[in-house]
């Protein structure tokens, strides 16, 4: 039985372990850092406590500093059983990328359950995720569409134990392989592991088919678009985004897929003929700029009738708020905010059920406080709409990650009392680029806290830390934000309804009478690609959205 190692970029620890673990450490000059044609029994002759090989059954176990680090390993055909473990003193030191997909049953639930199972033992941590991309099946085409994504993980596991873990997750989620590349509840593949090149019968790293698969490259480019392939030996290595651009168009994904709630229609941000969703505003506050004091749960009959009218107008989301975020609003305590929103959410939930709209209408909570968000979701809300993008409560992201719901991250600087200060409305490096870069930072922070990228919706923050000229620029150039490198595929919400700059331009002082100016703003962001528009007048804005969709939302 022959085993061959070629260390392409050895670490000092790898060299040290190699020399201590074999009498064949002195190797021919063309393999200065490896062993060529060394029998297993010889390798075991001087094995130290940090590297061991058991020859009878071909079981190979490497500990810290083993030659597996930065190694290319090829093993003769006789060696069929190959196992490694990597137990390190410095924790989760290996960086790996795992492709994840499902096309059977509740695809989203299978994917999210797999993520929980992967992290359940503490030796794998999901650092970031891609968006989920909905794709047509490849190879075997007569099956359902897939949801595909990529997980960036840190792990203490070496490749084979990592593969074992992923396959055990597949088994636990009832994956049954009827045909190769056929339907499956869950599919987990290691596509990259550090800079390792591994070629054995059971596992090949990098994944040999990854560069021909749009359903792998598209989500991978959400994470590392400018990285190059470990086996790219050309003089000018090609970035993953360039590999993606060279694939035939019909090999590329349909769109990203973002859940709103378990039962309602999901968002497909890149689908050319998508319909624009309406979010209606339901503020149970005495001091909101437009409708403060007009809506109260104390008058249950009127409240329920208002909610019913929103549902009949065709809204997809009803946004409940218990704290005004208008400029210079005086904040209320979180207990008071909870007291306001809990009965409102219960009543909205009740009306939705009465109208048989459980699979059509979701509830969001408009808050920047983690405690309020948790109470709202526990009461029945499906989405957290945070105007601060997680900046005003450091617990928000961890709470949302635990809740497992979707979150809207809005761009804002400061708080409602300071957002109009001079420093907060200064964008010397450009408005759109700065807003997008700052939102990218929030997406990254959310991911680090455990919020999956496919659970994120963005909002450019019209009227928040922007002056009139800047608000107009956002509306005018919104299409650039929608396609921004690093954010592409994440859905966007825009809320310009009845804002003060509309009143100034149209010379309409009363916010409730700013419907026509709002309509123009809504039409402009639909043209730019908005997925959701947040409005006070859903019946009228439904007409605007339907006409705008008919003009601009057509097949490419």
XYZ file of C-alpha atoms in Angstrom:
556
model
C 0.000 0.000 0.000
C 1.493 3.324 -1.087
C 0.745 6.825 0.142
C 2.168 9.957 -1.396
C 2.263 13.514 -0.021
C 3.299 16.668 -1.811
C 3.318 19.734 0.439
C 2.851 22.765 -1.784
C 2.875 25.430 0.944
C 3.952 23.773 4.185
C 3.523 25.468 7.519
C 6.370 25.132 10.063
C 4.079 22.972 12.169
C 3.397 20.692 9.203
C 7.100 20.247 8.485
C 7.901 19.590 12.117
C 5.169 16.998 12.452
C 6.144 15.349 9.189
C 9.759 14.947 10.241
C 8.865 13.565 13.666
C 6.284 11.133 12.405
C 8.269 9.167 9.808
C 11.674 7.666 9.182
C 11.263 8.812 5.580
C 11.316 12.534 6.307
C 14.456 12.958 4.204
C 12.963 12.932 0.746
C 14.183 13.252 -2.844
C 14.960 16.790 -3.942
C 11.950 17.017 -6.220
C 9.730 16.437 -3.186
C 11.612 18.571 -0.643
C 8.735 18.737 1.816
C 7.024 15.406 1.337
C 7.201 11.675 1.294
C 7.091 9.623 -1.838
C 6.396 5.882 -1.866
C 6.386 5.387 1.887
C 4.663 2.237 3.166
C 2.052 2.787 5.841
C 3.896 0.605 8.317
C 7.011 2.757 7.886
C 5.016 5.916 8.415
C 3.799 4.512 11.705
C 7.284 3.527 12.880
C 8.108 6.816 14.554
C 4.664 8.379 14.852
C 4.537 10.991 17.583
C 1.548 11.764 19.760
C 0.637 14.507 17.311
C 0.469 12.324 14.182
C -0.621 8.709 13.987
C -1.336 6.196 11.245
C -2.999 2.861 11.936
C -2.184 0.592 9.028
C -4.403 -2.509 9.443
C -7.592 -0.892 8.163
C -6.107 2.133 6.427
C -7.439 4.492 9.097
C -5.351 7.668 9.188
C -5.665 10.140 12.031
C -3.878 13.498 12.017
C -3.805 15.890 14.919
C -2.547 19.480 15.178
C 0.236 20.377 12.764
C -0.345 17.403 10.500
C 0.748 17.501 6.887
C -2.890 17.934 5.905
C -2.424 21.666 6.454
C -1.959 23.263 2.995
C -1.251 19.890 1.399
C -2.134 18.196 -1.810
C -2.759 14.562 -1.063
C -3.132 11.701 -3.532
C -3.648 8.148 -2.361
C -3.303 4.923 -4.328
C -6.399 3.020 -5.385
C -5.887 0.389 -2.694
C -6.628 2.881 0.076
C -10.412 3.064 0.309
C -10.890 4.171 3.898
C -9.532 7.583 4.719
C -10.366 9.533 7.890
C -8.879 12.602 9.486
C -9.516 14.599 12.592
C -8.075 17.982 13.379
C -8.225 18.920 17.036
C -6.613 22.273 17.403
C -5.587 24.454 20.298
C -6.673 27.642 18.566
C -10.324 26.733 17.957
C -12.149 26.953 14.655
C -9.143 27.587 12.461
C -10.208 26.134 9.103
C -12.226 28.137 6.575
C -14.587 26.159 4.372
C -17.386 26.861 1.920
C -20.355 24.505 1.831
C -22.956 24.413 -0.947
C -26.478 23.844 0.354
C -29.625 23.101 -1.629
C -33.118 21.631 -1.543
C -35.909 20.997 -4.045
C -38.333 18.766 -2.136
C -41.086 19.777 0.281
C -40.585 22.916 2.378
C -37.237 23.825 0.856
C -36.578 26.811 3.124
C -37.292 24.845 6.303
C -34.973 22.027 5.234
C -32.179 24.523 4.550
C -32.634 26.392 7.824
C -32.924 23.159 9.800
C -29.690 21.967 8.173
C -27.931 25.178 9.238
C -29.030 24.631 12.851
C -27.864 21.029 12.773
C -24.490 21.968 11.285
C -23.814 24.369 14.165
C -25.313 22.193 16.890
C -22.051 20.682 18.238
C -19.935 23.839 18.421
C -17.168 22.663 16.098
C -18.640 24.390 13.034
C -19.666 28.040 13.027
C -21.525 29.605 10.098
C -19.800 32.973 9.695
C -21.758 34.210 6.676
C -24.329 32.949 4.220
C -25.122 33.830 0.651
C -28.590 34.722 -0.502
C -30.729 31.772 -1.516
C -30.956 31.469 -5.292
C -33.908 29.737 -6.916
C -32.625 27.693 -9.836
C -33.837 25.268 -12.440
C -32.534 21.744 -11.957
C -29.323 20.950 -13.829
C -28.367 17.574 -15.351
C -31.675 15.849 -14.443
C -34.128 18.520 -15.528
C -37.524 16.893 -14.915
C -37.677 17.832 -11.228
C -38.659 20.812 -9.108
C -36.734 24.075 -8.815
C -33.952 24.206 -6.250
C -33.123 26.715 -3.571
C -29.327 26.919 -3.514
C -26.896 28.819 -1.320
C -23.376 28.760 0.080
C -22.304 28.798 3.733
C -18.979 30.269 4.834
C -17.941 28.313 7.915
C -15.080 28.146 10.387
C -14.426 24.688 11.740
C -12.034 22.578 13.760
C -12.924 19.539 11.664
C -10.628 18.248 8.954
C -12.212 17.505 5.568
C -13.313 13.894 6.077
C -14.912 14.432 9.516
C -16.574 17.529 8.060
C -17.938 15.412 5.222
C -19.126 12.825 7.750
C -20.957 15.520 9.682
C -22.660 16.924 6.587
C -23.765 13.482 5.475
C -25.186 12.766 8.922
C -27.205 16.004 8.658
C -28.504 14.874 5.273
C -29.518 11.542 6.787
C -31.260 13.195 9.729
C -33.255 15.369 7.308
C -34.437 12.256 5.472
C -32.458 12.669 2.304
C -33.027 9.610 0.118
C -30.912 9.395 -3.032
C -33.024 7.694 -5.683
C -30.978 8.799 -8.690
C -27.726 10.681 -9.070
C -28.343 14.460 -9.128
C -32.040 13.818 -8.559
C -34.555 15.373 -6.117
C -33.442 15.772 -2.516
C -34.662 17.283 0.735
C -31.177 18.610 1.433
C -27.848 18.534 -0.362
C -24.588 19.552 1.340
C -21.247 19.616 -0.487
C -17.813 20.876 0.566
C -16.681 23.063 -2.324
C -13.629 24.754 -0.763
C -11.535 24.080 2.354
C -8.712 26.525 3.148
C -6.417 26.345 0.099
C -6.456 22.564 0.171
C -6.335 20.379 -2.915
C -7.607 16.912 -2.135
C -8.286 14.132 -4.611
C -9.467 10.823 -3.177
C -12.343 8.606 -4.202
C -14.708 9.845 -1.517
C -13.918 13.551 -1.565
C -12.430 16.022 -4.002
C -11.567 19.572 -2.995
C -12.140 21.994 -4.661
C -15.378 20.482 -5.902
C -14.553 19.407 -9.469
C -17.831 20.682 -11.008
C -18.159 23.995 -9.176
C -16.968 26.211 -12.038
C -19.601 24.899 -14.437
C -22.471 25.311 -11.987
C -24.198 28.664 -11.900
C -26.160 27.510 -8.870
C -22.834 27.274 -6.996
C -21.017 30.272 -8.465
C -23.873 32.746 -8.007
C -24.196 32.286 -4.233
C -20.414 31.929 -3.893
C -20.065 35.346 -5.537
C -22.270 36.816 -2.797
C -19.382 35.978 -0.452
C -16.053 35.908 -2.312
C -16.571 37.289 -5.835
C -12.968 38.469 -6.232
C -11.258 35.346 -4.950
C -9.541 33.013 -7.383
C -9.806 29.249 -7.666
C -7.138 27.216 -5.775
C -6.384 25.137 -8.881
C -6.124 28.109 -11.234
C -2.475 27.940 -12.303
C -2.721 30.465 -15.132
C -0.477 33.517 -15.211
C -3.539 35.703 -14.688
C -5.865 33.888 -12.237
C -9.562 34.378 -12.941
C -11.889 35.637 -10.204
C -15.052 33.711 -9.420
C -17.219 36.570 -10.689
C -15.494 36.275 -14.076
C -16.105 32.527 -14.156
C -19.760 33.311 -13.433
C -19.993 35.898 -16.223
C -18.716 33.338 -18.733
C -21.490 30.806 -18.079
C -24.356 30.568 -20.599
C -27.316 32.683 -19.536
C -29.674 29.700 -19.372
C -27.382 28.108 -16.779
C -27.912 31.004 -14.377
C -30.424 31.234 -11.565
C -33.942 32.546 -11.786
C -33.643 34.952 -8.858
C -32.817 35.241 -5.212
C -35.488 34.087 -2.779
C -36.321 35.977 0.429
C -39.042 34.757 2.811
C -41.561 37.245 4.171
C -43.357 34.771 6.417
C -43.944 31.037 6.470
C -47.183 31.198 4.504
C -47.098 34.315 2.313
C -45.563 34.970 -1.076
C -41.782 35.254 -0.984
C -39.699 38.029 -2.566
C -37.742 37.380 -5.765
C -35.643 40.492 -6.107
C -34.110 39.777 -9.513
C -37.142 38.367 -11.296
C -37.808 40.776 -14.202
C -41.620 40.482 -14.062
C -41.975 40.428 -10.268
C -44.885 42.302 -8.763
C -44.296 45.125 -6.303
C -45.553 44.409 -2.803
C -47.457 46.926 -0.695
C -46.674 47.471 2.978
C -49.359 49.509 4.728
C -48.595 51.690 7.757
C -50.529 51.149 10.983
C -49.175 53.464 13.665
C -50.729 53.130 17.108
C -48.930 56.257 18.300
C -50.265 59.646 19.410
C -47.454 61.629 17.744
C -46.556 60.178 14.312
C -46.010 62.928 11.727
C -48.903 61.925 9.464
C -51.481 59.941 11.394
C -50.590 60.400 15.041
C -53.566 59.641 17.279
C -55.792 58.661 14.351
C -55.499 54.918 14.971
C -56.155 53.310 18.341
C -56.953 49.808 19.530
C -59.288 51.312 22.117
C -61.857 51.715 19.323
C -61.782 48.081 18.253
C -64.530 48.370 15.642
C -62.826 51.223 13.767
C -59.421 49.590 14.103
C -60.621 46.285 12.675
C -62.406 48.042 9.824
C -59.214 49.924 8.925
C -57.199 46.703 8.887
C -59.878 45.067 6.745
C -59.693 47.934 4.238
C -55.925 47.490 3.974
C -56.338 43.786 3.261
C -58.969 44.456 0.603
C -56.617 47.001 -0.977
C -54.170 44.185 -1.641
C -51.397 44.780 0.891
C -48.844 42.026 1.461
C -47.517 43.363 4.784
C -49.120 45.420 7.546
C -46.462 47.376 9.468
C -47.409 48.023 13.101
C -45.590 50.787 14.964
C -45.778 51.922 18.580
C -42.995 54.529 18.632
C -42.784 57.571 16.368
C -39.554 57.945 14.402
C -40.314 61.362 12.918
C -37.549 63.970 13.300
C -37.136 65.085 16.922
C -39.714 62.587 18.203
C -39.578 62.061 21.963
C -38.940 58.351 22.624
C -41.295 56.395 24.857
C -40.141 53.619 27.139
C -39.928 50.110 25.690
C -42.581 48.841 28.119
C -45.000 51.467 26.812
C -44.107 50.555 23.232
C -44.838 46.885 23.964
C -48.118 47.864 25.635
C -49.157 49.671 22.454
C -48.188 47.099 19.856
C -49.241 43.788 21.427
C -53.034 44.361 21.276
C -52.651 45.891 17.802
C -50.842 42.813 16.474
C -53.448 40.502 18.017
C -56.274 42.430 16.360
C -54.501 42.529 12.998
C -53.876 38.802 13.254
C -57.532 38.214 14.071
C -58.776 40.241 11.085
C -56.341 38.489 8.739
C -57.749 35.158 9.906
C -61.363 36.350 9.580
C -60.645 37.449 6.002
C -59.005 34.134 5.135
C -55.798 35.988 4.251
C -53.285 34.023 6.337
C -51.391 33.020 3.183
C -51.553 36.522 1.693
C -50.749 39.047 4.438
C -47.829 39.179 6.901
C -47.296 41.458 9.910
C -44.157 43.484 10.558
C -43.143 45.397 13.659
C -41.661 48.857 13.202
C -39.173 49.131 16.075
C -35.490 49.598 16.793
C -35.695 47.887 20.196
C -34.845 44.217 20.638
C -37.265 43.683 23.527
C -40.148 45.107 21.498
C -39.185 43.016 18.470
C -39.136 39.850 20.562
C -42.512 40.630 22.132
C -44.026 41.432 18.727
C -42.827 38.223 17.066
C -43.994 36.220 20.067
C -47.403 37.850 19.653
C -47.657 37.111 15.931
C -45.462 39.436 13.868
C -43.357 37.880 11.105
C -40.824 40.603 10.231
C -38.778 43.133 12.197
C -38.563 46.556 10.520
C -35.644 48.362 12.186
C -35.168 51.979 11.067
C -31.702 52.027 12.641
C -30.416 48.912 10.885
C -29.513 47.439 14.270
C -27.474 50.429 15.430
C -29.703 51.716 18.244
C -29.941 48.452 20.195
C -26.893 46.190 20.284
C -29.116 43.213 21.173
C -31.310 43.500 18.082
C -29.319 41.252 15.763
C -28.810 38.455 18.281
C -32.519 38.512 19.153
C -33.594 38.391 15.491
C -31.121 35.577 14.819
C -32.678 33.617 17.681
C -36.203 34.346 16.433
C -35.272 33.208 12.913
C -37.463 35.831 11.246
C -36.698 38.249 8.416
C -35.463 41.774 9.144
C -35.580 45.076 7.278
C -32.378 47.078 7.695
C -32.879 50.770 7.005
C -30.108 53.278 6.479
C -30.033 55.971 9.128
C -27.412 57.936 11.011
C -27.880 59.047 14.575
C -31.375 58.700 16.020
C -34.678 60.491 15.348
C -33.479 63.375 17.522
C -30.101 63.824 15.802
C -30.500 62.440 12.280
C -30.932 65.891 10.717
C -27.740 67.298 12.257
C -25.172 68.601 9.800
C -22.706 65.741 10.225
C -25.409 63.133 9.690
C -26.492 64.539 6.321
C -22.949 64.947 4.966
C -21.970 62.470 2.217
C -18.658 63.761 0.806
C -17.926 60.451 -0.964
C -21.256 60.361 -2.750
C -24.753 59.629 -1.473
C -25.597 56.340 -3.183
C -22.164 54.797 -2.697
C -22.070 55.796 0.974
C -25.595 54.562 1.722
C -24.839 51.230 0.038
C -21.455 50.854 1.727
C -22.945 51.599 5.149
C -25.778 49.144 4.515
C -23.194 46.544 3.491
C -21.644 47.033 6.913
C -25.010 46.357 8.536
C -25.521 43.229 6.416
C -22.095 42.010 7.515
C -22.846 42.727 11.183
C -26.198 40.963 10.923
C -24.537 37.929 9.358
C -21.896 37.826 12.087
C -24.714 37.709 14.648
C -26.319 34.727 12.928
C -28.923 36.363 10.670
C -28.922 34.616 7.317
C -28.445 36.837 4.279
C -31.608 35.380 2.762
C -33.529 36.840 5.733
C -32.483 40.456 5.021
C -34.400 43.254 3.269
C -32.835 46.700 2.763
C -34.257 50.226 2.931
C -32.317 53.321 1.727
C -33.935 55.459 4.437
C -35.742 58.191 2.493
C -36.287 61.060 4.916
C -33.820 59.728 7.497
C -30.473 61.562 7.725
C -31.086 63.036 4.265
C -32.149 66.465 3.094
C -34.544 67.199 0.254
C -31.901 67.085 -2.476
C -30.593 63.780 -1.141
C -34.068 62.242 -0.904
C -34.671 63.126 -4.546
C -31.316 61.657 -5.542
C -32.217 58.366 -3.887
C -35.498 58.225 -5.813
C -33.785 59.202 -9.063
C -30.869 56.774 -8.741
C -32.540 53.985 -6.826
C -31.870 51.507 -9.637
C -28.142 51.830 -8.939
C -28.650 50.818 -5.308
C -30.800 47.874 -6.345
C -27.948 46.502 -8.480
C -25.088 47.551 -6.172
C -22.104 45.200 -6.129
C -22.189 43.309 -2.853
C -25.909 43.905 -2.276
C -27.335 42.606 -5.536
C -30.077 40.070 -4.946
C -31.161 41.438 -1.568
C -34.702 42.887 -1.800
C -35.355 46.576 -1.153
C -38.184 48.418 0.558
C -38.698 52.152 -0.009
C -40.877 54.385 2.159
C -41.420 57.918 0.873
C -45.111 58.164 1.686
C -46.280 61.666 2.743
C -42.727 62.703 3.686
C -41.967 66.345 4.377
C -39.870 66.879 1.236
C -42.896 65.851 -0.859
C -44.973 68.466 0.929
C -42.373 71.171 0.274
C -42.051 70.368 -3.421
C -45.801 70.061 -4.041
C -46.630 72.884 -1.610
C -49.022 70.661 0.330
C -48.741 71.304 4.037
C -51.163 68.663 5.324
C -49.446 65.225 5.198
C -52.701 63.372 4.458
C -53.120 65.364 1.264
C -49.721 64.459 -0.211
C -51.090 61.486 -2.122
C -50.197 62.706 -5.624
C -46.613 63.503 -4.723
C -46.349 60.127 -3.012
C -47.668 58.451 -6.169
C -44.860 59.948 -8.247
C -42.270 58.778 -5.730
C -43.747 55.269 -5.691
C -43.713 55.038 -9.494
C -40.066 56.127 -9.625
C -38.841 53.415 -7.234
C -40.902 50.727 -8.950
C -39.022 51.641 -12.117
C -35.768 51.327 -10.144
C -36.588 47.813 -8.937
C -38.152 48.234 -5.466
C -39.653 45.042 -4.078
C -41.841 46.673 -1.413
C -43.249 50.189 -1.075
C -44.380 51.353 2.364
C -47.481 53.581 2.140
C -50.224 55.253 4.146
C -52.851 55.032 1.381
C -52.861 51.418 0.181
C -56.008 51.592 -1.950
C -54.739 54.457 -4.074
C -51.117 53.296 -4.147
C -52.252 49.846 -5.312
C -53.410 51.502 -8.522
C -50.082 53.296 -8.891
C -48.136 50.096 -8.294
C -50.244 48.021 -10.676
C -49.795 50.561 -13.478
C -46.077 50.939 -12.767
C -45.644 47.163 -12.782
C -47.444 46.961 -16.121
C -45.022 49.510 -17.593
C -41.698 48.340 -16.152
C -42.040 44.794 -14.798
C -41.790 42.876 -18.033
C -39.815 39.863 -19.173
C -36.211 40.718 -20.055
